[in-house]
PDB file of C-alpha atoms in Angstrom:
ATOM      1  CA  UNK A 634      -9.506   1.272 -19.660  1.00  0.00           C
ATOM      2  CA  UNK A 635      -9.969   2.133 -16.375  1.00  0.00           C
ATOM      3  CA  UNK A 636      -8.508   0.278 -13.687  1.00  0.00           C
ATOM      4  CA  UNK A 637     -10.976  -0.899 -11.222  1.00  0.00           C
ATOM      5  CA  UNK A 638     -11.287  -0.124  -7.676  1.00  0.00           C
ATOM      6  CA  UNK A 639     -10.441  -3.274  -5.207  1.00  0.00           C
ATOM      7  CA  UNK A 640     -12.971  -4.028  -2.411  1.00  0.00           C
ATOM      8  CA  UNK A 641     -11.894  -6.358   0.423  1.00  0.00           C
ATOM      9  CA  UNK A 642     -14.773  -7.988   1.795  1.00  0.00           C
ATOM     10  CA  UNK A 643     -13.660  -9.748   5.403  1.00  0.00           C
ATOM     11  CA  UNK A 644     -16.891 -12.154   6.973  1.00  0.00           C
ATOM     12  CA  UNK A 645     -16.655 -15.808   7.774  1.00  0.00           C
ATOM     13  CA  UNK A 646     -19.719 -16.210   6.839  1.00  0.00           C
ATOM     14  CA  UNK A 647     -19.327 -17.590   3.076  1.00  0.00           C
ATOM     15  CA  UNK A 648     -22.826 -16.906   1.927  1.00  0.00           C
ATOM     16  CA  UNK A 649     -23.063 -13.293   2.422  1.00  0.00           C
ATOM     17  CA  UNK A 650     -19.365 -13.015   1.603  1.00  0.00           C
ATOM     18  CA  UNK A 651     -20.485 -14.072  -1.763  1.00  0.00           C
ATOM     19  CA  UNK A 652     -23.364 -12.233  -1.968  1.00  0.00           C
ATOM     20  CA  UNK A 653     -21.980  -9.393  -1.547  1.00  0.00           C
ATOM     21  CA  UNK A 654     -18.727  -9.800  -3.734  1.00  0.00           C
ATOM     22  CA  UNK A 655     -21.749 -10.658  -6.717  1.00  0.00           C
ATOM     23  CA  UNK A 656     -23.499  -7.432  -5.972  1.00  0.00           C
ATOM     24  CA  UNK A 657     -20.043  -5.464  -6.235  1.00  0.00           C
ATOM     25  CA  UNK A 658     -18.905  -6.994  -9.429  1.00  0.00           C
ATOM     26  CA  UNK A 659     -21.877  -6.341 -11.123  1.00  0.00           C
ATOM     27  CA  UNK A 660     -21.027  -2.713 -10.504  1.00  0.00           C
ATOM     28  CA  UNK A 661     -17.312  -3.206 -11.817  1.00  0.00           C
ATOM     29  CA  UNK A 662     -15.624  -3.541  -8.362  1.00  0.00           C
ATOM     30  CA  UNK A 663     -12.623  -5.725  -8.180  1.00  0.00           C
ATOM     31  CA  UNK A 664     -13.345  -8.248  -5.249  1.00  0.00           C
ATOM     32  CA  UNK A 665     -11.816 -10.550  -2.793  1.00  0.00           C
ATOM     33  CA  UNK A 666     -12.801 -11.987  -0.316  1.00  0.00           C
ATOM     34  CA  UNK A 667     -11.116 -12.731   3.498  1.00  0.00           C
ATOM     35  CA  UNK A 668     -12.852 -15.120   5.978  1.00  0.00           C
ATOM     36  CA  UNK A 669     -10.671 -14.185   8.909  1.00  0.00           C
ATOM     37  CA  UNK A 670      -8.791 -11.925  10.353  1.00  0.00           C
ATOM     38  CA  UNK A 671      -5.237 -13.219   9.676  1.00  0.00           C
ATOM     39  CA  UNK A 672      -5.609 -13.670   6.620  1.00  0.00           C
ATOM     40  CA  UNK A 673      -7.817  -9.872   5.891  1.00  0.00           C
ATOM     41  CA  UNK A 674      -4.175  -8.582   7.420  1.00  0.00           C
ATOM     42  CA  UNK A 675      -2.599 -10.442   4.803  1.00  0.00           C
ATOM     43  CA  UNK A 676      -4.781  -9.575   1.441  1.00  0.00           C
ATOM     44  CA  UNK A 677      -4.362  -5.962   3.287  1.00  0.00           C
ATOM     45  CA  UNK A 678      -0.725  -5.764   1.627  1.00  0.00           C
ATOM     46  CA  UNK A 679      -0.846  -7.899  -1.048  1.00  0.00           C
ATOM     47  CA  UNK A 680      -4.220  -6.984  -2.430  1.00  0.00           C
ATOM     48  CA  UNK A 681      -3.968  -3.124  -1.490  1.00  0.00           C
ATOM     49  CA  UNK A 682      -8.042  -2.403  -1.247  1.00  0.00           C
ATOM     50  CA  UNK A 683      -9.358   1.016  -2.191  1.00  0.00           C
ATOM     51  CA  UNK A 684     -12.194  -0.133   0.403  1.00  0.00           C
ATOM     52  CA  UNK A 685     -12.590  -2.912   2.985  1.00  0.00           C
ATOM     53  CA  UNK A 686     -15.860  -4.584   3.928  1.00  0.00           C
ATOM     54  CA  UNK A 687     -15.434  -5.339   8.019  1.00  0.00           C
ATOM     55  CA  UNK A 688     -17.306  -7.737   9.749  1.00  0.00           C
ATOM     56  CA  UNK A 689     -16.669  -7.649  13.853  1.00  0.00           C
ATOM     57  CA  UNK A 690     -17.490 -11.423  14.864  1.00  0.00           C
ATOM     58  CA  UNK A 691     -14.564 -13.319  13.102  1.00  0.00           C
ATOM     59  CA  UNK A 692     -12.669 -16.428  14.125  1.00  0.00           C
ATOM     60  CA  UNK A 693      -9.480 -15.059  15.664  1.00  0.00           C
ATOM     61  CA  UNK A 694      -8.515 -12.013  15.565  1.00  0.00           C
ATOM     62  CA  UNK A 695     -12.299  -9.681  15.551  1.00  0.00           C
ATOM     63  CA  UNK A 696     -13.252  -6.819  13.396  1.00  0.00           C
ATOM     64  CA  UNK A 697     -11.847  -4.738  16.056  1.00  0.00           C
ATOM     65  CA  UNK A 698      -8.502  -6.097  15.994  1.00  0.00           C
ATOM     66  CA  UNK A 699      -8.197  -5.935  12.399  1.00  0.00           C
ATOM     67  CA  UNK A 700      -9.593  -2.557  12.509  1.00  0.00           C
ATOM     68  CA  UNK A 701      -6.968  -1.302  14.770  1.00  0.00           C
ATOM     69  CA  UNK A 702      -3.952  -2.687  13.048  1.00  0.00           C
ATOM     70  CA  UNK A 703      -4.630  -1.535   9.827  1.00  0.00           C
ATOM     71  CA  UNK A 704      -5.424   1.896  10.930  1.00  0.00           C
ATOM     72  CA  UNK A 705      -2.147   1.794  12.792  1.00  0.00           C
ATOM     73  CA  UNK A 706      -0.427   2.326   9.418  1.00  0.00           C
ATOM     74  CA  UNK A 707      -3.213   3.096   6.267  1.00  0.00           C
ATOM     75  CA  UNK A 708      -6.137   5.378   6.432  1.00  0.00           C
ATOM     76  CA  UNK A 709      -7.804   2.951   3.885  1.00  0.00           C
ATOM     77  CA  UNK A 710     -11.839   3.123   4.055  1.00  0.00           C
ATOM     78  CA  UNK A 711     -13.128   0.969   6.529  1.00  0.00           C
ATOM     79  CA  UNK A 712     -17.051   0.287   6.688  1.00  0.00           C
ATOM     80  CA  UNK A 713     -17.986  -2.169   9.230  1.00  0.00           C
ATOM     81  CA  UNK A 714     -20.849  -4.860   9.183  1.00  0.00           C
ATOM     82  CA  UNK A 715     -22.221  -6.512  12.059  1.00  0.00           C
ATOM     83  CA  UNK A 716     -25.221  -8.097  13.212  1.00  0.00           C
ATOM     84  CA  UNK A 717     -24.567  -5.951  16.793  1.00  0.00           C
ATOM     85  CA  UNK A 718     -27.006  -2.797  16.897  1.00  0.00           C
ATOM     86  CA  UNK A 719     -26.041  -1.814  20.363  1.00  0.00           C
ATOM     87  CA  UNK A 720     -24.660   1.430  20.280  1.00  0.00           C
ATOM     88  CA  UNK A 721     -21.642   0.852  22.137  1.00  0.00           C
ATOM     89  CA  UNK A 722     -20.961  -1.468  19.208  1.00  0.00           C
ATOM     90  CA  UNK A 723     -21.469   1.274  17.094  1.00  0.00           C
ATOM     91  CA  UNK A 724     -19.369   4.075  18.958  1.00  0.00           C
ATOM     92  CA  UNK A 725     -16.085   1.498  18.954  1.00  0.00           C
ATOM     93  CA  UNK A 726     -15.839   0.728  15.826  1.00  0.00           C
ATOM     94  CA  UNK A 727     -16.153   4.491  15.168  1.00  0.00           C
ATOM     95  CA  UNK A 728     -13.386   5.384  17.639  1.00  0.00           C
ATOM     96  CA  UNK A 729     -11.054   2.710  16.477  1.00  0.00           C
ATOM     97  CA  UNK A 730     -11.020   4.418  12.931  1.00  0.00           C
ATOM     98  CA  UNK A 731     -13.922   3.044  11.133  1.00  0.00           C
ATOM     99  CA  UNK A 732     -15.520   5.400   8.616  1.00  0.00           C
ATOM    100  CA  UNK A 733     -19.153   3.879   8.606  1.00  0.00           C
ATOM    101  CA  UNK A 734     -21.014   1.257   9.980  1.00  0.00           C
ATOM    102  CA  UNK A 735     -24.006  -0.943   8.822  1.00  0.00           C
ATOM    103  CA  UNK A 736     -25.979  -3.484  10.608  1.00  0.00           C
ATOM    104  CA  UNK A 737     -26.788  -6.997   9.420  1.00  0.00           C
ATOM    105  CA  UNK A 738     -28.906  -8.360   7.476  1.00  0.00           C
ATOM    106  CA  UNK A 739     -28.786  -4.792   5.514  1.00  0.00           C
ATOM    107  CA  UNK A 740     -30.203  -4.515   1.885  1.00  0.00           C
ATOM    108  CA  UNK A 741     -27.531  -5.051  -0.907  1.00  0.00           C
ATOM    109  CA  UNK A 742     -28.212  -2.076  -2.817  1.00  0.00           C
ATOM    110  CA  UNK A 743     -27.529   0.280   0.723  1.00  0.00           C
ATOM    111  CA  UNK A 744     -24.298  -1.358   0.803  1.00  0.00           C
ATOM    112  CA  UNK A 745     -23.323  -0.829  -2.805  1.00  0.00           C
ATOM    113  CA  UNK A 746     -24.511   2.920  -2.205  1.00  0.00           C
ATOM    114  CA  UNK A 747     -22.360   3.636   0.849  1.00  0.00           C
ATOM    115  CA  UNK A 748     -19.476   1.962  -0.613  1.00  0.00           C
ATOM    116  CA  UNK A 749     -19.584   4.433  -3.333  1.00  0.00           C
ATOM    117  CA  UNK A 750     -20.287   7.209  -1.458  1.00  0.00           C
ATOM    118  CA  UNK A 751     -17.182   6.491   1.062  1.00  0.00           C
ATOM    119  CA  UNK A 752     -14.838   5.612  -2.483  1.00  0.00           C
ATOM    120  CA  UNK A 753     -16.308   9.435  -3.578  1.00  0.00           C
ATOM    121  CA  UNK A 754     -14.772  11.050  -0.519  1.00  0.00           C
ATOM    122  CA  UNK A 755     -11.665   9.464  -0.201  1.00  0.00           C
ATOM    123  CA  UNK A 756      -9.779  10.107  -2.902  1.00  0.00           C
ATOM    124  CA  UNK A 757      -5.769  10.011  -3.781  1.00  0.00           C
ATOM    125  CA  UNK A 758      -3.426  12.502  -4.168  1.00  0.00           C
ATOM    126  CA  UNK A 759      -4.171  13.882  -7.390  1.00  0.00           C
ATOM    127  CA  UNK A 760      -1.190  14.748 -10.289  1.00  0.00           C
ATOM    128  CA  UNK A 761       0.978  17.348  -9.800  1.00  0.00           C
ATOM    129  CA  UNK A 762      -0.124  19.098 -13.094  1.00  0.00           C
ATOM    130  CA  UNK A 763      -3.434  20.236 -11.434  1.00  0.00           C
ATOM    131  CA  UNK A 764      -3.817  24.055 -11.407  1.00  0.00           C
ATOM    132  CA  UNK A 765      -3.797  25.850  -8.195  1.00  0.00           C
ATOM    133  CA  UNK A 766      -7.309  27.334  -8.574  1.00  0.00           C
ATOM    134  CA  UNK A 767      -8.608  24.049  -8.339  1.00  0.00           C
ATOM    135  CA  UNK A 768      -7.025  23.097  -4.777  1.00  0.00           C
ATOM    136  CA  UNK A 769      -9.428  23.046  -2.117  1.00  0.00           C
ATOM    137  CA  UNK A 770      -7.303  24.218   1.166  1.00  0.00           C
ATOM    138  CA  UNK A 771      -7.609  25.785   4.501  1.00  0.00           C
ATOM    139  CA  UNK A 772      -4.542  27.193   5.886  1.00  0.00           C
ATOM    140  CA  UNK A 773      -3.837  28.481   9.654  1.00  0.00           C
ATOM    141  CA  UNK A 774      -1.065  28.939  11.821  1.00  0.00           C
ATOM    142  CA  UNK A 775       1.211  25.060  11.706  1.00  0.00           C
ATOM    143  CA  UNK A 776      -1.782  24.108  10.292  1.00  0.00           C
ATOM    144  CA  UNK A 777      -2.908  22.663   6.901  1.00  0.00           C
ATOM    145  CA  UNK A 778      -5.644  20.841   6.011  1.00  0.00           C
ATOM    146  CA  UNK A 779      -5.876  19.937   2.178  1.00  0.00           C
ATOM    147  CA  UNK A 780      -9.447  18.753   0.946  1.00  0.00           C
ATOM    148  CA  UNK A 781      -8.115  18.173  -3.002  1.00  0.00           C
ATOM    149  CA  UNK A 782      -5.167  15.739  -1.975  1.00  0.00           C
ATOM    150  CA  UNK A 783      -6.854  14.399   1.494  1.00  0.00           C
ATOM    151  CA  UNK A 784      -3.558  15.276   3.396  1.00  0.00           C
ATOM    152  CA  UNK A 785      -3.336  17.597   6.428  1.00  0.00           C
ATOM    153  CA  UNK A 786      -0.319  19.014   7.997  1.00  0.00           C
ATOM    154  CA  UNK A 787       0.476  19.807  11.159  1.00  0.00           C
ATOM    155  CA  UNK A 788       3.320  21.430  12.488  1.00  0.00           C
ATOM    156  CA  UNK A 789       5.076  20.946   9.112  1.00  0.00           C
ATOM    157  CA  UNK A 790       4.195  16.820  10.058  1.00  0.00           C
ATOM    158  CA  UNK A 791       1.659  14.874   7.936  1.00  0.00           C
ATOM    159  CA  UNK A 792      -0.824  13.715   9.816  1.00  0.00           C
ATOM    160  CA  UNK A 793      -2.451  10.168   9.023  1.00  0.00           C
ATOM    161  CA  UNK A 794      -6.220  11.073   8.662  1.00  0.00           C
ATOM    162  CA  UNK A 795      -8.912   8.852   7.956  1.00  0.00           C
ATOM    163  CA  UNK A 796     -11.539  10.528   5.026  1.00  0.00           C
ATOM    164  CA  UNK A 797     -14.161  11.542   7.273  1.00  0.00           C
ATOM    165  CA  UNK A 798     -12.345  12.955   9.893  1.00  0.00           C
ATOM    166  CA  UNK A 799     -10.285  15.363   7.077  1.00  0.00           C
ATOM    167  CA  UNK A 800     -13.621  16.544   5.614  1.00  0.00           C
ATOM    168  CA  UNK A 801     -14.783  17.279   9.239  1.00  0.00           C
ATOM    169  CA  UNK A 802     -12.063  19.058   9.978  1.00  0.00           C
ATOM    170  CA  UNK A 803     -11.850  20.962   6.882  1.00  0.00           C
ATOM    171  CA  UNK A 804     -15.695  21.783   6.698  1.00  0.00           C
ATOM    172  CA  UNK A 805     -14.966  23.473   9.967  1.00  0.00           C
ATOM    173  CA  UNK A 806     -12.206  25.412   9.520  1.00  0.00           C
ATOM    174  CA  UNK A 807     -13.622  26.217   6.184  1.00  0.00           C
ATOM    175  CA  UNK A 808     -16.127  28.395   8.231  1.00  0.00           C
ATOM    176  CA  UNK A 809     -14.510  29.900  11.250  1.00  0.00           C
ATOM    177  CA  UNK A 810     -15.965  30.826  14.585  1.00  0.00           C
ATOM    178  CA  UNK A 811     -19.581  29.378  13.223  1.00  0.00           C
ATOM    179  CA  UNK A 812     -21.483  27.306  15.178  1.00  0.00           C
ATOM    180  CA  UNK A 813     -22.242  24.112  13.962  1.00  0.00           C
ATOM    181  CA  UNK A 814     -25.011  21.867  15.200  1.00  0.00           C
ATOM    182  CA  UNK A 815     -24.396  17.757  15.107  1.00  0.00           C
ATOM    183  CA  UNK A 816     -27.428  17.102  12.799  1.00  0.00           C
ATOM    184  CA  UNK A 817     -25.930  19.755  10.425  1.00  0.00           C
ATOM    185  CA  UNK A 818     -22.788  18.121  10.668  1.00  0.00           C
ATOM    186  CA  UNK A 819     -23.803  14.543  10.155  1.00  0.00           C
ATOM    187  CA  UNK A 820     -26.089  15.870   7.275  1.00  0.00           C
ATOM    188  CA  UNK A 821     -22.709  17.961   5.856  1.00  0.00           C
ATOM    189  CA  UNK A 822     -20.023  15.055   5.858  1.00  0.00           C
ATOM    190  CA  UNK A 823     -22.255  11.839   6.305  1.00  0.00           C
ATOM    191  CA  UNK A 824     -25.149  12.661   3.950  1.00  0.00           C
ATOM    192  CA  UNK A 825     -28.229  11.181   3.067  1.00  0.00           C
ATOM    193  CA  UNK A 826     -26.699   7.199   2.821  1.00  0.00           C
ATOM    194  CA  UNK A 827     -25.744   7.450   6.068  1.00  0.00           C
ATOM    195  CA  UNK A 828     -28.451   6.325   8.876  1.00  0.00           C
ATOM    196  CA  UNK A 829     -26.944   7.112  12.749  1.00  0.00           C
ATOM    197  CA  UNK A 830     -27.052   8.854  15.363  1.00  0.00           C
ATOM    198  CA  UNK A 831     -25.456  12.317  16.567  1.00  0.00           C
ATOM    199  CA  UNK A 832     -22.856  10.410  18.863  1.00  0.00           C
ATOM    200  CA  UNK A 833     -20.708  10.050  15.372  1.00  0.00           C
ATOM    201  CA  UNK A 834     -20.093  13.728  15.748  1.00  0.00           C
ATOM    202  CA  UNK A 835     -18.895  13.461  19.272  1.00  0.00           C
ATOM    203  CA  UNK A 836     -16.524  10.065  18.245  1.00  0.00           C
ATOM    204  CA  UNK A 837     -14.971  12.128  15.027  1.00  0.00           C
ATOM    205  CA  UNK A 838     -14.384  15.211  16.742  1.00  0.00           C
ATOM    206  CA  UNK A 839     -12.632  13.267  19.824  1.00  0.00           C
ATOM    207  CA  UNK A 840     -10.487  11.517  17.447  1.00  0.00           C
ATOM    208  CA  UNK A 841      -9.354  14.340  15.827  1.00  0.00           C
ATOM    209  CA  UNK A 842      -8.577  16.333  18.727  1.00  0.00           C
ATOM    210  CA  UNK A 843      -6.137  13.343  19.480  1.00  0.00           C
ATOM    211  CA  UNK A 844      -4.193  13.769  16.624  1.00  0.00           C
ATOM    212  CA  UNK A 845      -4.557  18.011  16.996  1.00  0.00           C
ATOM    213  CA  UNK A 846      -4.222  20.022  19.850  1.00  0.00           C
ATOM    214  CA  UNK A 847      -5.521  23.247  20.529  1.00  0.00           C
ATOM    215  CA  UNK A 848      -3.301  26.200  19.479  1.00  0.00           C
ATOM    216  CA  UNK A 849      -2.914  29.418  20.535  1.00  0.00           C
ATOM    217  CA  UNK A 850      -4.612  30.969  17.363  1.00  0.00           C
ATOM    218  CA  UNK A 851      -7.171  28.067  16.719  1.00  0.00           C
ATOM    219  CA  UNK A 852      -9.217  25.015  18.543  1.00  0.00           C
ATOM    220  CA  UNK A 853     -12.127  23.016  17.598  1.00  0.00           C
ATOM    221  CA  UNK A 854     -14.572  24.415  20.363  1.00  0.00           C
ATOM    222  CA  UNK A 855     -17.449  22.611  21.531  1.00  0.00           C
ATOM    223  CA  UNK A 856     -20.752  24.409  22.189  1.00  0.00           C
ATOM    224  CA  UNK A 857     -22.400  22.752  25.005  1.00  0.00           C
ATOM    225  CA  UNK A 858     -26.145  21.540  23.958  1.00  0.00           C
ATOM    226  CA  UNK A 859     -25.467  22.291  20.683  1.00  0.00           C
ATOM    227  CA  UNK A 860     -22.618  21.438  18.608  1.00  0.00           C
ATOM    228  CA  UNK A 861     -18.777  22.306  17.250  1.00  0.00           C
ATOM    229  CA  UNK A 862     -17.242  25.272  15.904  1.00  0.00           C
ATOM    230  CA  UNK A 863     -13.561  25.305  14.542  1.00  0.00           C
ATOM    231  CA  UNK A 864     -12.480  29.304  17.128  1.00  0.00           C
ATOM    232  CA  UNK A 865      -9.818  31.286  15.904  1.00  0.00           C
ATOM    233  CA  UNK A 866      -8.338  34.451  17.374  1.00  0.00           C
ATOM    234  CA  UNK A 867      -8.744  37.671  15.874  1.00  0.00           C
TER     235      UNK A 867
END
């Protein structure tokens, strides 16, 4: 039997924390639920969540906090919930590492459908018996970016990558010195399930750029007015 993939859901508010946790067992999601932030930290280790379920407005330490110290040290999925529509709201929890964001109240069966379509892009490393044909990779100069195992390397280093940022990065340096637009990218990486605005682009790319510098041979290039391309020298 196949084991079933854990789902942390952190809100203080007990009804929709229940609600939700019903919804996801019905689909054969292993569930538990956090009403704070300590204790979220906690169930973060012991409970080891393929996903967590984020609310911002929490007694003690916020969504924020709790978004920032787990990506600090995992690259687990984080999709955050939140009855805040401003856009600034939006844009933060982006930049601090989340990988989507839905506002409240938001139908059940969304939420069930972008949790799986976040659990189908982030996937582990796969076994070691898997042929080389099948290896989707991009390779440049101290640069590595591996779309089968979700790992890139740079420099030789590993580089802690949250999913959507990888597949950004890879779906650009898949296609060199082509121009991108941001609705092409958020239709390429986000997909249909995923209702925002073009700023999400802009937050990704930034955040990427942190972690990568430009390099002699390569940068991610930004196309003013219209959108990203990942440059290489010929």
């Amino acid at each position: 039997m196949a084991t079933k993939q854990r789902i942390l859901i952190v809100d203080d508010d007990e009804n929709i924390a229940e609600l939700i946790s019903l919804y996801l067992t019905k689909e054969c999601f292993e569930t538990k639920i956090a009403p704070d932030g300590e204790s979220a930290l906690e169930l973060v280790k012991s409970f080891d969540p393929n996903l967590i379920l984020l609310d911002i407005m929490l007694p003690g330490i916020d969504g924020y906090g709790v978004c920032r110290q787990i990506r600090a040290t995992m690259s687990t999925p984080i999709i955050m919930l939140s009855a805040k529509g401003e856009v600034f709201d939006k844009v933060l929890g982006l930049e601090l590492g989340a990988d989507d964001y839905m506002e409240k109240p938001f139908d059940t069966k969304e939420l069930v459908a972008r949790v799986k379509a976040v659990l189908r892009r982030y996937k582990k490393s796969p076994s070691n018996e898997q042929s080389e044909e099948s290896v989707k990779e991009v390779s440049y100069t101290d640069l590595v970016i591996n779309l089968t195992n979700y790992s890139v390397k740079y420099y030789g280093q590993i580089v802690d990558m949250p999913p959507k940022e990888l597949e950004l990065l890879y779906f650009l340096a898949s296609s060199p010195n082509h121009v991108f637009t941001r609705e092409q990218l958020l239709d390429q990486i986000w997909g249909y399930e995923y209702i925002g605005d073009t700023r999400t682009v802009d937050v990704h790319i930034k955040r990427i750029r942190e972690k990568i510098e430009d390099h002699p041979n390569w940068k991610i290039a930004t196309i003013w007015g219209v959108g990203y391309k990942f440059e290489t020298k010929n």
